Amino acid sequence: MPDYTRSCAVASCCRAHFVLTTYKKKPHHPLRRNLFCPASPQSQSFRPWTNSFNLSLDTMLASRIQRRAFSASARNLSKVAVLGAAGGIGQPLSLLLKLNTRVTELALYDIRGGPGVAADISHVNTKSTVKGYDPTPSGLAAALKGSDIVLIPAGVPRKPGMDRDDLFNTNASIVRDLAKAVAESAPEAKLLIISNPVNSTVPICAEVFKARGVYNPKKLFGVTTLDVVRASRFVSEIKGTDPKDENITVIGGHSGVTIVPLFSQSNHPELSSNAELVKRVQFGGDEVVNAKGGAGSATLSMAFAGARMADALLRAADGEKGVIEPTFVDSPLYKDRGIDFFSTNVELGPDGVKKIFPIGEIDANEKLLVEACLGDLEKNIAKGITFVQQNPAN
Ligand SMILES: NC(=O)C1=CN([C@@H]2O[C@H](COP(=O)(O)OP(=O)(O)OC[C@H]3O[C@@H](n4cnc5c(N)ncnc54)[C@H](O)[C@@H]3O)[C@@H](O)[C@H]2O)C=CC1
Ligand SMILES: O=C([O-])CC(=O)C(=O)O
């Protein structure tokens, strides 16, 4: 009997080598063009953010070929649900997910307008199916059932003069109730929380899951991706560089001083003493809130960031190695100081969190920022936990 497994592996390796050597020389070949044409729906996967990891052409081609080999045999079907899908973030986020070829089924739920948004997006000619669900408990349960990833951008956004904590009174109960539905209908899903204040809504979800005995810390994520997207862009504006070459680590939480950019670890360590830039990253959300003048907060850049985070999890689930994103997770890093959740770079795997990276070497300016961060973060996290203890989900 021939060893088909082995010969397939060899053939696949030879193919990889052929493609690498051939298409590298042909800048306009469609395979190569696709890699740099994120808007192309023919692309294997829509991921304009890939460049942020400074992947070389060879690495990208090789991983693309590996993915193809994988996809032929064991690729998962991926149902992704968006709760709050008709909102300012929900709509463009759902559109970006429709463009992601790793998503096979898209479930859109909102207390108003879910089916309309779904009908609209369903006409986009990519392969995934899109369904909108009624704003009823059974509609929500059906939207969630079988989901691999659930994103929650449901809740109210800020107006000028508010900080994210001012959203707590409204959004805490929205997130608590949606988390309860996820715990009941999709306890195995990876849950991505966008609704603010993220520093409190993530602990709220953890408490709801714990109360039902289904908490898996590897599968709960606060989406802080927008902070690294902003940091990378702001630095590139100052330095006149391409943002894809500016991979800035941002740690902590997602509001004001809890957002800590680590410029000392970047290509431009001297930027850690640029107080204006640090403040711009920490309060980037205010720029958008003020510019929108009462009509909401960041929606389009947030949709981009949320789609990037979902794509990272889908790639990791598909077997891609070395997928690293910053995210606010149940983390050991500051538990000895009573802080159970913290954002750092996290390597993602098929089951969610694979490895939480320590913050690494930081300079004296950044040490002060981390101290300020920890003080606020502790209060934000405790507020979320106390809320669920005093107002458990029914
Ligand atoms: N994590 C982050 O980096 C960011 C977070 N945000 C947060 O995202 C949240 C949403 O912002 P936008 O989309 O601009 O607000 P939006 O008001 O435009 O949309 C919110 C949507 O949630 C829906 N909704 C409300 N209660 C719901 C429930 N119980 N179930 C399902 N859907 C429900 C509303 O009908 C609406 O369509 C806000 O809390 C905002 O602060 C915004 C930007 C960045
Ligand atoms: O600023 C806000 O309220 C929305 C948000 O989280 C951001 O843009 O980072």
XYZ file of C-alpha atoms and ligand atoms in Angstrom:
447
model
C 0.000 0.000 0.000
C 1.418 3.407 -0.845
C 1.650 5.814 2.056
C -0.774 8.477 0.821
C -0.365 10.663 3.876
C 3.339 10.889 3.314
C 3.162 11.416 -0.431
C 0.532 14.108 0.055
C 2.759 15.886 2.537
C 5.691 15.724 0.128
C 3.588 16.893 -2.808
C 2.222 19.740 -0.770
C 5.731 20.786 0.285
C 6.955 20.680 -3.326
C 3.949 22.696 -4.424
C 4.719 25.234 -1.741
C 8.288 25.525 -2.925
C 7.190 25.841 -6.558
C 4.676 28.536 -5.739
C 7.134 30.446 -3.581
C 9.841 30.463 -6.210
C 7.503 31.063 -9.141
C 5.095 33.698 -7.893
C 7.680 35.707 -6.034
C 9.053 36.631 -9.424
C 5.630 37.583 -10.808
C 4.312 40.562 -8.895
C 1.078 40.684 -10.866
C 0.157 37.035 -10.665
C -3.373 36.707 -9.200
C -2.175 34.628 -6.248
C 0.319 37.267 -5.294
C -2.114 40.069 -6.078
C -4.722 38.533 -3.817
C -2.317 38.611 -0.919
C -2.050 42.344 -1.195
C -5.598 43.014 -2.324
C -7.606 42.649 0.862
C -10.750 43.966 -0.755
C -10.812 41.068 -3.179
C -13.615 38.705 -2.163
C -11.729 36.031 -4.084
C -9.036 36.251 -1.438
C -8.835 33.064 0.622
C -9.600 35.136 3.676
C -10.288 38.858 3.974
C -7.646 40.206 6.266
C -6.250 43.623 5.576
C -4.700 43.555 9.023
C -2.305 40.707 8.264
C 0.487 43.106 7.442
C 0.510 44.394 11.004
C 2.475 41.306 11.945
C 5.154 42.120 9.415
C 4.784 38.821 7.652
C 7.218 38.454 4.819
C 5.967 37.412 1.428
C 7.453 33.964 1.910
C 5.760 33.480 5.251
C 2.451 34.659 3.888
C 2.609 32.406 0.876
C 3.702 29.447 2.946
C 0.943 29.948 5.485
C -1.576 30.399 2.687
C -0.544 27.102 1.191
C -0.627 25.410 4.574
C -4.116 26.763 5.071
C -5.183 25.425 1.699
C -3.792 22.001 2.559
C -5.598 22.171 5.882
C -8.805 23.480 4.385
C -8.995 20.582 1.955
C -9.078 18.082 4.787
C -10.202 19.360 8.143
C -11.500 22.878 7.827
C -14.254 23.749 10.263
C -17.596 25.247 9.481
C -17.749 28.490 11.430
C -20.942 30.058 12.646
C -20.451 33.598 13.912
C -23.196 35.493 15.771
C -23.351 39.259 16.242
C -25.588 40.556 19.057
C -26.351 44.216 18.433
C -25.948 43.670 14.700
C -28.097 46.603 13.584
C -26.078 49.235 15.424
C -23.341 51.610 14.386
C -20.678 48.934 14.968
C -22.874 45.922 14.318
C -23.668 46.746 10.689
C -20.159 47.333 9.314
C -18.820 44.525 11.532
C -21.373 42.137 10.041
C -20.429 43.273 6.549
C -16.729 42.625 7.210
C -17.582 39.192 8.602
C -19.581 38.482 5.437
C -16.388 39.193 3.482
C -14.381 36.760 5.601
C -14.377 33.425 3.797
C -13.712 31.554 7.031
C -17.195 32.478 8.215
C -19.698 29.995 6.815
C -22.818 31.121 8.707
C -23.567 34.583 10.026
C -26.320 35.045 12.627
C -27.485 38.622 13.184
C -29.491 39.567 16.262
C -30.636 42.933 17.561
C -33.597 44.172 19.570
C -34.530 46.051 16.419
C -33.683 45.649 12.762
C -31.712 42.389 12.773
C -33.625 40.715 9.904
C -33.395 43.855 7.736
C -29.626 44.132 8.112
C -29.345 40.395 7.437
C -31.441 40.616 4.246
C -29.245 43.451 3.008
C -25.906 41.785 3.778
C -27.113 38.413 2.485
C -27.012 39.797 -1.079
C -23.233 40.217 -0.940
C -21.936 37.468 -3.189
C -19.703 35.548 -0.838
C -20.533 31.974 0.127
C -21.682 32.300 3.729
C -25.334 32.209 4.677
C -26.740 35.156 6.620
C -29.828 35.052 8.810
C -31.485 37.709 10.937
C -33.335 36.676 14.087
C -36.411 38.038 15.816
C -35.941 40.024 19.023
C -37.438 37.309 21.196
C -35.819 34.853 23.637
C -36.326 32.057 21.117
C -34.882 34.227 18.314
C -31.822 34.941 20.452
C -31.405 31.265 21.375
C -31.654 30.240 17.708
C -29.127 32.904 16.675
C -26.677 31.573 19.257
C -27.156 27.842 18.847
C -24.072 26.224 17.304
C -22.063 29.465 17.214
C -18.288 29.183 17.344
C -17.815 32.890 17.925
C -20.219 35.419 19.438
C -19.464 39.137 19.235
C -21.406 41.557 21.449
C -21.481 45.200 20.375
C -24.968 45.709 21.912
C -25.424 48.712 24.167
C -25.357 52.471 24.202
C -22.362 54.524 23.060
C -20.913 57.639 24.711
C -21.801 61.265 24.124
C -19.328 64.148 24.560
C -18.506 64.753 28.228
C -19.113 61.135 29.264
C -16.498 58.568 30.090
C -16.989 54.870 29.429
C -17.948 54.152 33.019
C -20.964 56.444 32.551
C -22.356 53.726 30.253
C -22.273 51.143 33.044
C -25.820 51.670 34.310
C -27.351 50.911 30.922
C -24.906 48.468 29.404
C -24.211 46.268 32.430
C -27.679 44.738 32.373
C -27.735 44.449 28.556
C -24.455 42.521 28.600
C -25.448 40.445 31.640
C -28.657 39.283 29.943
C -26.966 38.542 26.629
C -24.182 36.662 28.453
C -26.841 34.564 30.166
C -28.312 33.682 26.771
C -24.835 32.753 25.488
C -24.175 30.624 28.596
C -27.414 28.755 27.962
C -27.377 28.393 24.170
C -23.703 28.536 23.156
C -21.566 27.836 26.254
C -18.702 26.549 24.083
C -18.504 29.665 21.908
C -15.652 32.138 22.052
C -17.246 35.315 23.375
C -15.906 38.699 22.256
C -17.140 41.690 24.249
C -17.141 45.066 22.541
C -19.806 46.808 24.664
C -18.392 49.384 27.059
C -17.150 49.715 29.680
C -15.134 46.666 28.584
C -13.153 46.717 31.871
C -16.430 45.904 33.653
C -18.529 44.092 31.029
C -15.971 41.287 30.654
C -16.000 40.498 34.417
C -19.817 40.655 34.241
C -19.798 37.900 31.599
C -17.357 35.813 33.641
C -19.654 36.017 36.695
C -22.718 35.042 34.663
C -20.872 32.053 33.211
C -19.492 31.030 36.626
C -22.990 31.106 38.133
C -24.078 28.586 35.476
C -20.990 26.406 35.835
C -19.852 26.990 32.240
C -17.058 29.541 32.667
C -14.040 28.828 30.488
C -11.493 31.662 30.894
C -9.878 30.672 27.613
C -12.976 31.656 25.693
C -13.834 35.101 27.024
C -12.236 38.142 25.371
C -12.592 41.882 25.841
C -11.911 43.469 22.463
C -9.082 45.991 22.908
C -7.850 45.699 19.323
C -8.864 49.258 18.482
C -6.221 50.570 20.881
C -3.393 48.863 18.981
C -4.918 49.856 15.648
C -4.921 53.487 16.787
C -1.437 53.347 18.310
C 0.000 51.933 15.109
C -1.719 54.566 12.976
C -0.812 57.508 15.221
C 2.858 56.504 15.295
C 2.949 56.112 11.527
C 1.535 59.631 11.178
C 4.314 61.063 13.353
C 7.121 59.052 11.781
C 5.902 59.090 8.181
C 6.006 55.293 8.104
C 3.618 52.596 6.950
C 1.363 51.524 9.864
C 1.936 47.897 8.910
C 5.506 48.339 10.162
C 4.407 49.863 13.468
C 3.311 47.026 15.699
C 2.708 48.718 19.062
C 1.972 46.675 22.156
C -0.839 48.151 24.254
C -1.634 46.620 27.641
C -4.023 47.135 30.554
C -7.682 47.755 29.911
C -9.887 49.743 27.569
C -10.567 53.182 28.982
C -8.518 56.293 29.652
C -5.477 55.703 31.820
C -6.033 51.936 31.849
C -4.847 51.946 28.210
C -1.037 51.695 28.333
C 0.961 51.825 25.087
C 4.476 50.406 25.387
C 6.446 52.522 22.940
C 9.725 51.467 24.573
C 9.154 48.065 22.946
C 8.468 49.578 19.510
C 10.697 50.723 16.661
C 10.727 54.152 18.349
C 11.501 53.688 22.073
C 11.929 57.451 22.517
C 8.182 57.896 21.954
C 7.492 56.676 25.483
C 8.359 60.188 26.671
C 5.969 61.772 24.153
C 3.183 62.553 26.619
C 0.930 63.948 23.900
C 1.077 60.731 21.900
C 0.528 58.545 24.967
C -2.517 60.658 25.830
C -3.814 60.445 22.262
C -3.744 56.639 22.400
C -5.368 56.601 25.845
C -8.098 59.031 24.854
C -8.406 58.266 21.132
C -12.046 57.331 21.660
C -12.800 60.889 22.860
C -11.530 62.290 19.566
C -14.227 60.373 17.723
C -16.935 61.005 20.319
C -16.301 64.751 20.153
C -16.064 64.824 16.357
C -19.414 63.011 16.101
C -20.923 65.642 18.399
C -23.466 63.459 20.187
C -24.130 60.986 17.367
C -22.128 58.178 18.956
C -18.577 56.904 19.208
C -16.185 54.985 16.973
C -18.108 52.550 14.810
C -16.210 52.005 11.546
C -12.716 51.701 13.023
C -14.225 49.525 15.759
C -15.875 47.273 13.193
C -12.473 46.914 11.512
C -10.858 46.077 14.850
C -13.602 43.609 15.844
C -13.393 41.862 12.476
C -9.610 41.606 12.895
C -10.022 39.966 16.299
C -12.668 37.533 15.009
C -10.450 36.684 12.032
C -7.533 35.963 14.367
C -9.666 33.473 16.308
C -10.913 31.854 13.113
C -7.360 31.469 11.805
C -6.240 29.967 15.107
C -9.229 27.593 15.021
C -8.208 26.575 11.496
C -4.817 25.488 12.832
C -2.710 28.546 12.012
C 0.176 28.853 14.457
C 1.593 32.010 16.018
C -1.634 34.042 15.930
C -1.097 36.798 18.495
C -3.528 39.573 19.383
C -3.799 41.882 22.369
C -6.980 41.209 24.319
C -8.479 41.712 27.782
C -8.676 38.255 29.340
C -8.697 36.415 32.641
C -4.974 36.755 33.273
C -2.529 35.622 35.968
C -0.317 38.696 35.563
C -1.746 40.889 38.340
C -3.951 38.451 40.239
C -1.690 38.898 43.272
C -2.903 42.521 43.313
C -6.558 41.530 43.033
C -6.789 42.228 39.302
C -8.243 39.200 37.551
C -8.434 40.592 34.015
C -5.705 42.298 32.047
C -4.900 42.911 28.405
C -1.567 41.848 26.952
C -0.540 40.066 23.817
C -2.175 36.656 23.773
C -1.379 33.749 21.512
C -4.590 32.215 20.242
C -5.170 28.544 19.545
C -8.089 26.334 18.508
C -9.527 26.498 22.050
C -9.106 30.245 22.477
C -6.360 31.571 24.758
C -3.211 29.491 24.272
C -0.541 31.627 25.911
C -0.657 34.927 27.771
C 2.515 36.924 27.265
C 3.984 38.906 30.173
C 4.300 42.646 29.682
C 8.083 42.362 29.225
C 10.686 45.084 29.811
C 9.213 48.550 30.246
C 10.834 51.888 30.995
C 10.347 54.286 33.920
C 7.614 56.324 32.172
C 5.673 53.181 31.431
C 6.026 51.883 34.981
C 4.171 54.988 36.154
C 1.474 54.422 33.521
C 1.029 50.805 34.628
C 0.577 51.867 38.261
C -2.132 54.365 37.278
C -3.755 51.707 35.112
C -3.895 49.105 37.878
C -5.642 51.475 40.290
C -8.513 52.191 37.895
C -8.702 48.676 36.543
C -9.155 47.158 39.975
C -12.182 49.395 40.607
C -13.697 48.782 37.149
C -13.401 45.003 37.512
C -14.796 44.989 41.056
C -17.760 47.091 39.887
C -18.699 44.489 37.272
C -18.393 41.584 39.700
C -20.417 43.342 42.417
C -23.118 44.224 39.901
C -23.769 40.582 39.032
C -23.592 39.498 42.672
C -26.226 42.081 43.575
C -28.258 41.770 40.358
C -27.927 38.174 39.178
C -29.314 37.291 35.764
C -32.784 35.730 36.098
N -14.433 47.888 22.690
C -14.234 48.965 21.966
O -13.083 49.256 21.578
C -15.373 49.839 21.569
C -16.598 49.682 22.146
N -17.674 50.460 21.779
C -18.949 50.216 22.452
O -19.792 49.418 21.620
C -21.156 49.626 22.021
C -22.034 49.807 20.790
O -21.708 50.984 20.107
P -22.515 51.422 18.793
O -22.649 50.289 17.867
O -21.909 52.676 18.318
O -23.968 51.734 19.424
P -25.354 51.782 18.658
O -26.332 52.421 19.571
O -25.190 52.347 17.302
O -25.720 50.244 18.467
C -26.025 49.424 19.544
C -26.997 48.383 19.069
O -27.274 47.505 20.157
C -28.630 47.160 20.081
N -29.066 46.640 21.367
C -29.325 47.310 22.509
N -29.722 46.452 23.468
C -29.675 45.218 22.920
C -29.959 43.930 23.393
N -30.377 43.708 24.645
N -29.807 42.886 22.561
C -29.390 43.078 21.285
N -29.114 44.277 20.765
C -29.261 45.340 21.587
C -29.326 48.431 19.661
O -30.619 48.170 19.129
C -28.357 48.960 18.619
O -28.677 48.499 17.324
C -21.136 50.831 22.950
O -21.235 50.376 24.287
C -19.774 51.453 22.711
O -19.312 52.182 23.812
C -17.538 51.395 20.807
C -16.329 51.577 20.167
C -15.136 50.859 20.531
O -14.714 55.956 23.112
C -15.712 55.233 23.191
O -16.648 55.407 23.972
C -15.768 54.041 22.296
C -14.523 53.285 22.436
O -14.386 52.445 23.319
C -13.391 53.668 21.615
O -13.549 54.370 20.609
O -12.276 53.245 21.947
